[in-house]
Coordinates of C-alpha atoms and ligand atoms in Angstrom, one line a residue:
X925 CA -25.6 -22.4 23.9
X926 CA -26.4 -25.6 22.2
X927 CA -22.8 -26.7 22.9
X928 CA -23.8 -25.7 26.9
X929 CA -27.2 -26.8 27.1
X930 CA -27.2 -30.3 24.5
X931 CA -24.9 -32.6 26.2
X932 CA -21.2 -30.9 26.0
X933 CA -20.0 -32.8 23.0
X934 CA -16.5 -32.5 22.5
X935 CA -17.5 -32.2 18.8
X936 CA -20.2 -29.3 19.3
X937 CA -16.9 -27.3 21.1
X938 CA -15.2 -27.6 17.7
X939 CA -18.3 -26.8 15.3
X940 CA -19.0 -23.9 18.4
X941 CA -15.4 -22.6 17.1
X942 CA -16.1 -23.0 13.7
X943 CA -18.8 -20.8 13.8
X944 CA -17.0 -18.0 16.3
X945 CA -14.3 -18.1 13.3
X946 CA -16.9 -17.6 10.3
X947 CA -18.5 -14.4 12.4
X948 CA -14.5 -13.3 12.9
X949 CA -13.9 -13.4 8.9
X950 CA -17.4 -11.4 8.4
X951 CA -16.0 -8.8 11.4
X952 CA -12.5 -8.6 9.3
X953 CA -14.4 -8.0 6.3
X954 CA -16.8 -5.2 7.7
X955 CA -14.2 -3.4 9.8
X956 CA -11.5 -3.5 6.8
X957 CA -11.3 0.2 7.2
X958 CA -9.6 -0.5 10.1
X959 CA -6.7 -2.2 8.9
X960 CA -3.5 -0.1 8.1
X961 CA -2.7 -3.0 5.3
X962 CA -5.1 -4.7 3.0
X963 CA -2.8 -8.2 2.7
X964 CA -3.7 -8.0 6.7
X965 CA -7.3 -8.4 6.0
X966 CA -7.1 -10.7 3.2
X967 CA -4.7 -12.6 5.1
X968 CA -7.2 -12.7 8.4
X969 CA -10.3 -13.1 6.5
X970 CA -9.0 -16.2 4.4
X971 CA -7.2 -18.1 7.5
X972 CA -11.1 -17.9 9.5
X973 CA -12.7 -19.0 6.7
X974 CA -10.1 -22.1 6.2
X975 CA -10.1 -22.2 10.1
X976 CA -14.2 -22.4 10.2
X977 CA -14.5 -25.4 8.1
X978 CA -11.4 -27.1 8.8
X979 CA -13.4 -27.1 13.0
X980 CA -16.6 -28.2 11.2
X981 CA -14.9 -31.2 9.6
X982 CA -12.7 -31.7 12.9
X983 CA -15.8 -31.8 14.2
X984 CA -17.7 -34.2 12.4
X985 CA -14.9 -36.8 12.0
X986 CA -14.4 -36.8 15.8
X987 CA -18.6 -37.2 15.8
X988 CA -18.5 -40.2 14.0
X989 CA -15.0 -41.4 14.7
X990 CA -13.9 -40.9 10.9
X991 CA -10.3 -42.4 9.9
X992 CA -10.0 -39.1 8.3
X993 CA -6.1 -38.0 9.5
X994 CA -7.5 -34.0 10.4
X995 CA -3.7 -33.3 10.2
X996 CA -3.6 -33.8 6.3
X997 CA -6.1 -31.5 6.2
X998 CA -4.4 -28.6 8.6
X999 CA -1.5 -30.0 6.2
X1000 CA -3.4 -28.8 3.1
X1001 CA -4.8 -25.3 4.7
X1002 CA -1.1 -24.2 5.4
X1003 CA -0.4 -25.2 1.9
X1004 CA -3.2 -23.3 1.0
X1005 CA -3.1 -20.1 2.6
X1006 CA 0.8 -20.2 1.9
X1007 CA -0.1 -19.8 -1.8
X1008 CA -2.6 -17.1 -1.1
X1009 CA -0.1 -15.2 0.5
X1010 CA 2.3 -16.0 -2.0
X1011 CA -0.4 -14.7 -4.8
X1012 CA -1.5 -11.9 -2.8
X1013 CA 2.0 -10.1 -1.5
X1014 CA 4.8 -11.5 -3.7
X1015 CA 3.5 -12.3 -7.1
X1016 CA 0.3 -10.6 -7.4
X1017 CA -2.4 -12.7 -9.2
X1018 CA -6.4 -11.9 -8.4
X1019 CA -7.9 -14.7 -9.6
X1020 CA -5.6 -17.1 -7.5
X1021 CA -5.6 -15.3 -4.4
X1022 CA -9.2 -14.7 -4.0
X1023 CA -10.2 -18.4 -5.6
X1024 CA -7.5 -20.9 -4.0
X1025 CA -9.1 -21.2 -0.2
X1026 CA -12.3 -21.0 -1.4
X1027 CA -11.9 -23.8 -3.2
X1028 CA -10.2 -25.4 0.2
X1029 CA -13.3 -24.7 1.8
X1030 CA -15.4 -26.4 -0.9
X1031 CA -13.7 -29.7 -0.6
X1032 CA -14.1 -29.6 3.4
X1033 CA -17.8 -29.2 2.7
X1034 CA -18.2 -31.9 0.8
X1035 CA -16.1 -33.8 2.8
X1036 CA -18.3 -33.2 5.9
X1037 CA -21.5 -34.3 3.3
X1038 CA -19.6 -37.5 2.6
X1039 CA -18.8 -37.9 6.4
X1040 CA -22.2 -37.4 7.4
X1041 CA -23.8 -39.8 5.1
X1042 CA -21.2 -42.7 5.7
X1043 CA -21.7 -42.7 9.1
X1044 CA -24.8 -44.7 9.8
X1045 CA -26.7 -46.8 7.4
X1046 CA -30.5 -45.1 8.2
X1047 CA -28.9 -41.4 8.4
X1048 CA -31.2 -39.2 10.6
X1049 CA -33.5 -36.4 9.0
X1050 CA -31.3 -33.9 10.3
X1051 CA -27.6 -35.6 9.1
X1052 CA -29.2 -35.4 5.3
X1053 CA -30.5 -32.2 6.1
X1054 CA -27.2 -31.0 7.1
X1055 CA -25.5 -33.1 4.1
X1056 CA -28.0 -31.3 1.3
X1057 CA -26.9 -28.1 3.1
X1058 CA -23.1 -28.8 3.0
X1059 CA -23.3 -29.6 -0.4
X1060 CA -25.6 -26.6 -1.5
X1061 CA -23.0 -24.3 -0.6
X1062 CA -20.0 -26.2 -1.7
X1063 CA -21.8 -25.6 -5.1
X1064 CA -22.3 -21.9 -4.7
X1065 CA -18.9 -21.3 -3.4
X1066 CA -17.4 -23.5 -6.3
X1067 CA -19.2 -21.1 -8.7
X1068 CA -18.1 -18.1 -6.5
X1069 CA -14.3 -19.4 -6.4
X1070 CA -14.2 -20.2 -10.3
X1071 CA -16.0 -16.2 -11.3
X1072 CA -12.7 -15.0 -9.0
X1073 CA -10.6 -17.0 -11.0
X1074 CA -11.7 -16.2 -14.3
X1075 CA -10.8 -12.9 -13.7
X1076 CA -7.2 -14.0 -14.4
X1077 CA -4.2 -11.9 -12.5
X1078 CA -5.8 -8.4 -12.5
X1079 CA -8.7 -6.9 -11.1
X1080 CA -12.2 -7.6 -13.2
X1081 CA -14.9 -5.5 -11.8
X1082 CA -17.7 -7.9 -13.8
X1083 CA -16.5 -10.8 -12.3
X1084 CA -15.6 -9.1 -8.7
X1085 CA -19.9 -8.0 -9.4
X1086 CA -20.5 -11.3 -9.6
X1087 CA -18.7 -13.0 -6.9
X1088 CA -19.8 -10.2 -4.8
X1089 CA -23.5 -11.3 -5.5
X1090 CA -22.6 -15.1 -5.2
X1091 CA -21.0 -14.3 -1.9
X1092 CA -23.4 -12.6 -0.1
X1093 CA -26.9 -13.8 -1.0
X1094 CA -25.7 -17.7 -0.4
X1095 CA -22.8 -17.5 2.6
X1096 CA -25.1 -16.4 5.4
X1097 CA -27.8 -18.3 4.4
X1098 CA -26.0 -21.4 4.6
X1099 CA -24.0 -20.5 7.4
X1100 CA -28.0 -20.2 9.3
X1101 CA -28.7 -23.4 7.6
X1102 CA -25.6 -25.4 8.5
X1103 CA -26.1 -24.3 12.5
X1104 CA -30.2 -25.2 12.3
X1105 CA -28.7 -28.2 11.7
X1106 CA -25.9 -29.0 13.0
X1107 CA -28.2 -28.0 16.3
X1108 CA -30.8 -30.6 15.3
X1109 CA -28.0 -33.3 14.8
X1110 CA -27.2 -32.6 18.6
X1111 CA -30.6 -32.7 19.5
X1112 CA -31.2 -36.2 17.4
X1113 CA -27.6 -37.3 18.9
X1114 CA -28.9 -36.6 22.5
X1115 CA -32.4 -38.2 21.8
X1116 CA -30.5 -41.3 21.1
X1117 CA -28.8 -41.5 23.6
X1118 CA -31.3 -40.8 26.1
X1119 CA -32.9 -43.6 24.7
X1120 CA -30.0 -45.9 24.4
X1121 CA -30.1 -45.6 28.4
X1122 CA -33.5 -45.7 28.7
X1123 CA -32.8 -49.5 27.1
X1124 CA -29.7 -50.2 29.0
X1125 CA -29.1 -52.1 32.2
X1126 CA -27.2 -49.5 34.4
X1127 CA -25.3 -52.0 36.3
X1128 CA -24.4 -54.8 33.8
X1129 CA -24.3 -52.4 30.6
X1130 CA -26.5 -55.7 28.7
X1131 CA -30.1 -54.5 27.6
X1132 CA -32.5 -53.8 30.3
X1133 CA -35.8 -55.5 29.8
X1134 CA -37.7 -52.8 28.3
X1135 CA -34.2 -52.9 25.7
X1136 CA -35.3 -56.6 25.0
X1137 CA -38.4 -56.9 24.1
X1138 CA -38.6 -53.7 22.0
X1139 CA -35.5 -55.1 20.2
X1140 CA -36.2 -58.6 19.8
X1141 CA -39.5 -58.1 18.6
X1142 CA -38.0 -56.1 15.6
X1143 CA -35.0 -59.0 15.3
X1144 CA -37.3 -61.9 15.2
X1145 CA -39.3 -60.4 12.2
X1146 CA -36.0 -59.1 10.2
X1147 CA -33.9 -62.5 10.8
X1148 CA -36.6 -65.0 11.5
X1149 CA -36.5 -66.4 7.8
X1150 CA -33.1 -66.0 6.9
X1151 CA -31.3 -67.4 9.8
X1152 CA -31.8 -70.1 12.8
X1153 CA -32.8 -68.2 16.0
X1154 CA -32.8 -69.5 20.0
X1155 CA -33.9 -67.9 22.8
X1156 CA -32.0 -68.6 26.1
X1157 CA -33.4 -67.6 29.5
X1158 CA -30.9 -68.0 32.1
X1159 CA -30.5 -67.2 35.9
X1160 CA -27.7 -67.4 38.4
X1161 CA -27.8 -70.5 41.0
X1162 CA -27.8 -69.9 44.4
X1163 CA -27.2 -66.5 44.0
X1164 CA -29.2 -65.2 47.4
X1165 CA -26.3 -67.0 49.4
X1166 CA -23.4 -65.6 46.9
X1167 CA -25.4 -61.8 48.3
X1168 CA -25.5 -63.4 51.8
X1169 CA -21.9 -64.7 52.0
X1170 CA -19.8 -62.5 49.9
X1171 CA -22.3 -59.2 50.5
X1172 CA -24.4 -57.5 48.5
X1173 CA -21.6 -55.6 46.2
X1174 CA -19.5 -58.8 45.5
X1175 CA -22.7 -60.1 44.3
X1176 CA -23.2 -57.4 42.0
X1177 CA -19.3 -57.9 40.7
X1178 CA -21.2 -61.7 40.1
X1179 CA -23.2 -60.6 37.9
X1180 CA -21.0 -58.1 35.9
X1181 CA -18.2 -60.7 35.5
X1182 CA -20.9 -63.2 34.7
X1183 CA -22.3 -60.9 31.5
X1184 CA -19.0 -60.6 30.3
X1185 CA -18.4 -63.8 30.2
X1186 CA -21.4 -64.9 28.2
X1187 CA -21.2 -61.7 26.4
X1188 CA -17.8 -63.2 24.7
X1189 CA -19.5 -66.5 23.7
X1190 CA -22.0 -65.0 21.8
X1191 CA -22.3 -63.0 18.4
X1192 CA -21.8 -59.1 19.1
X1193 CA -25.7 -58.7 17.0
X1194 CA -27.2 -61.2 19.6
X1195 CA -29.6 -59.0 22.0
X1196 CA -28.4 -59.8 25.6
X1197 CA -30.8 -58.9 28.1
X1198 CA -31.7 -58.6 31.7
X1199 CA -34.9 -58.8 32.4
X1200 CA -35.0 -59.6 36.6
X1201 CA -32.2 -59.7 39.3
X1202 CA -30.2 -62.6 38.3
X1203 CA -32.2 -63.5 35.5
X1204 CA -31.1 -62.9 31.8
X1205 CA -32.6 -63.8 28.4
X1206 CA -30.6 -63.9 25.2
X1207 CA -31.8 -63.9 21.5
X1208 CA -29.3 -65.8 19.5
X1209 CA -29.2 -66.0 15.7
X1210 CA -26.7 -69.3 14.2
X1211 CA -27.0 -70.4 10.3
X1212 CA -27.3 -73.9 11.4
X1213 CA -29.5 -76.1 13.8
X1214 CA -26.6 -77.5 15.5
X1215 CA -24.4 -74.2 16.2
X1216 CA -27.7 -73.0 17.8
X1217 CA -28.2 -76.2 19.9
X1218 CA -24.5 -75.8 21.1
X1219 CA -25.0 -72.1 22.5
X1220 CA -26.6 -72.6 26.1
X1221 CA -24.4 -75.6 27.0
X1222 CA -21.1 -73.3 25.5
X1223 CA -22.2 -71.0 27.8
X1224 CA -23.1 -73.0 31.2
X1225 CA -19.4 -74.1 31.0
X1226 CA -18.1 -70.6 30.5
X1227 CA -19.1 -69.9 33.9
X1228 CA -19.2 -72.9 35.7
X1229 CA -15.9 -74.3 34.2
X1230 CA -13.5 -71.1 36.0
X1231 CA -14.3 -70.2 39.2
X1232 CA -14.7 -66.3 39.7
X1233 CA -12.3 -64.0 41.3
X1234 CA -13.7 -61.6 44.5
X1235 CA -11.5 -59.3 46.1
X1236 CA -8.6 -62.4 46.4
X1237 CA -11.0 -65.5 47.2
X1238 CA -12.6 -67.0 44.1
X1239 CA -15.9 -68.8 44.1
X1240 CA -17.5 -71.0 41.6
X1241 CA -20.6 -69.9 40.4
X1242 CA -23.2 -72.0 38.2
X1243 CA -26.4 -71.0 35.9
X1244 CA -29.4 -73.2 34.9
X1245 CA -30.9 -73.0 31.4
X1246 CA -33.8 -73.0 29.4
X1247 CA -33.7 -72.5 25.5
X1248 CA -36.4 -73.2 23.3
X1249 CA -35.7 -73.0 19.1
X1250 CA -38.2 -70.4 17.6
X1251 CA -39.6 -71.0 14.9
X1252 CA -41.2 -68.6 12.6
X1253 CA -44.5 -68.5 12.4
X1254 CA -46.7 -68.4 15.1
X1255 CA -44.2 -67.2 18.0
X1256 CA -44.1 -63.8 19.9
X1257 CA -41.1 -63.0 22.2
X1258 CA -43.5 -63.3 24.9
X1259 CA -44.5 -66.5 23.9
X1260 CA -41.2 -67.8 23.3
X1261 CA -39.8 -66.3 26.7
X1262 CA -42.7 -67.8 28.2
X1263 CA -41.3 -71.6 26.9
X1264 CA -38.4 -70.6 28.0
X1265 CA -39.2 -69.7 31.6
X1266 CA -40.8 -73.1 31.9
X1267 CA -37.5 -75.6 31.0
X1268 CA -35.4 -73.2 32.7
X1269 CA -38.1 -73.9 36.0
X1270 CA -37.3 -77.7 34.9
X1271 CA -33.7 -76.9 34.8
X1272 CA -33.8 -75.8 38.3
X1273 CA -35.6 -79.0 39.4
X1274 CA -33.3 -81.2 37.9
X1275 CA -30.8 -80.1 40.5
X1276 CA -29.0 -76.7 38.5
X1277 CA -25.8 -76.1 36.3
X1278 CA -27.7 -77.6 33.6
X1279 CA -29.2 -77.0 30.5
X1280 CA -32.9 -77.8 29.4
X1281 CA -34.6 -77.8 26.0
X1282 CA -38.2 -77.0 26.2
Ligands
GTP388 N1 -26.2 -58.1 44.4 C1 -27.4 -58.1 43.8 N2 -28.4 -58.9 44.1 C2 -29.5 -58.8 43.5 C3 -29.8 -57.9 42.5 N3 -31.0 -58.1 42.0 C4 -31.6 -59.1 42.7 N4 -30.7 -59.5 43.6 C5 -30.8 -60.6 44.6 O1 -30.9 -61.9 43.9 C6 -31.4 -62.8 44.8 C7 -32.3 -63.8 44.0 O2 -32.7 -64.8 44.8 P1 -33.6 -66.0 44.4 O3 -34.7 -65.5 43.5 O4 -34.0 -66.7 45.7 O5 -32.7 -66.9 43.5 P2 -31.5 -67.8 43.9 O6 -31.0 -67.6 45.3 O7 -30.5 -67.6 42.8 O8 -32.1 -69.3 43.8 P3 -32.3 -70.1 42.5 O9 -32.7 -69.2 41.4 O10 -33.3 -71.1 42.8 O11 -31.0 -70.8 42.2 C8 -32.2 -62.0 45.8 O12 -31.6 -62.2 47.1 C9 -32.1 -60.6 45.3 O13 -32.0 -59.7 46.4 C10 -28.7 -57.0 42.1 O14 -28.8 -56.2 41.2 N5 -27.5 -57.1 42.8

């Protein structure tokens, strides 16, 4: 359901199967009367379990785009429930056969903690939630794995007790834990998203101009100090005839070819926004005076310099600009955009294609 309902995340499918595979190894185990052979149901139940968490982990490296190779890992669980066939129908040992994929699943769940955490640098509630959780039962099932194998190659009814206990008062409450959430990590993922588009510019892909000034607000008090900031307010020339003469759509190809253009001038953390029609604002950091001063005039060239392809006739297209330096104290986007506005209006005057300071 939260696979169906939060956003059909090619990831959620995976941890979806995980958890169909976990609620196989419980059936196995409940309905072992069933089986003619016990190696059968030792055999089932241990390839879910390694199944279950080798999904989750799929899962989570596809989540976050982890370098992690999954086919080591499938690598590793055929090693691994080789040997616990080996242990369990050739050369009988107990303590190897009921401890080796246990401890498989352990380092998965870790694993998945690590992932988790790695992934962003301000993890969401739910992600260290779902981390703790990970490693809570890694530790459990460490301690469960190890009482098996202590038992050495024949039965130990203490120690069986034991892992018994182990087993069954911390393996469903973790497997409830890890799907709470794993379903709040959807729901955050989803929430961020949403409002990642609720920022973005549908047709250009730069911010939109809610995106801007929430962001730039945040940016001017985090970088102000350290580095040398500019704010550039540009806007297409002419572009009411380039709509008139070319039609509406090639005018919107304008203005996607236009963003990419400037977009591969500037620094990927500089917030590129787009805050009317043709009109676009950009909030540039440089570490010196002179690489800031550069910026606008870099970028008036980029698309006056090569004239713009449109369905097999190319047309030259200009912008005018107005930057203004920020400094620190005493300036508001608003107030800076404002500045702006005005030597880009001056820009315009002085006949287009052309850069003013104000
Ligand atoms: N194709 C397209 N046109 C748009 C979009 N948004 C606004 N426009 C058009 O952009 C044009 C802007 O015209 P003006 O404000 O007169 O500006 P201009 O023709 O560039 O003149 P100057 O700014 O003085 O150089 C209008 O015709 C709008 O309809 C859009 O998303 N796509």
């Amino acid at each position: 359901m939260s696979w169906f309902t939060l956003g059909k995340k090619q990831y959620a499918l995976l941890w979806t199967g995980a958890f169909t595979l976990s609620v196989c190894q419980w059936a196995t185990i409940l309905g072992r009367s069933l089986f003619s052979s016990d190696i059968t149901v030792w055999m089932l139940a241990s390839s879910f379990s390694v199944g279950s968490v080798l999904l989750g982990t799929w899962g989570h490296c596809i989540r976050v785009n982890s370098s992690i190779r999954i086919r080591y890992l499938i690598f590793l669980a055929i090693i691994t429930l080789a040997a616990v066939y080996y242990f369990k129908a050739v050369n009988v040992h107990v303590g190897l056969f009921m401890s080796l994929y246990i401890y498989y699943d352990v380092i998965l769940l870790v694993l998945n903690a690590a992932i988790i955490l790695k992934h962003k640098q301000k993890s969401l509630p739910a992600e260290i939630g779902a981390s703790i959780t990970y490693i809570l039962c890694g530790i459990f099932l460490f301690f469960a794995a190890t009482v098996a194998l202590m038992q050495g190659s024949q039965v130990n009814r203490e120690y069986i007790e034991l892992y018994n206990l182990i087993n069954f008062l911390t393996v469903p409450t973790a497997n409830v834990g890890m799907a709470v959430f794993i379903i709040f990590i959807m729901a955050s993922d989803l929430a961020d998203e949403m409002e990642n588009l609720a920022m973005t510019d549908v047709l250009t892909g730069c911010l939109n101009r809610r995106g801007f000034y929430q962001k730039s607000q945040a940016k001017l008090a985090e970088k102000c100090t350290e580095q040398y900031m500019s704010l550039i307010y540009w806007d297409i020339d002419n572009f009411k005839k380039i709509n008139d003469d070319y039609g509406h759509a090639n005018g919107d190809s304008v203005l996607i070819e236009a963003v990419k253009r400037v977009t591969s001038h500037i620094n990927t953390n500089d917030l590129f926004g787009r805050i009317g029609g043709e009109e676009f604002v950009i909030l540039a950091t440089s570490n010196s005076e002179e690489k800031a001063k550069a910026i606008p005039e870099q970028l008036r060239l980029a698309l006056a310099n090569e004239p713009f392809d449109l369905n097999e006739q190319s047309i030259n297209v200009t912008a005018s600009f107005g930057a203004i330096n920020i400094q620190c104290h005493n300036m508001t986007v608003e107030s800076a955009i404002n500045q702006a506005d005005k030597a880009l209006y001056n820009a315009k005057h002085k006949g287009k294609n052309v850069v003013v300071y104000a």
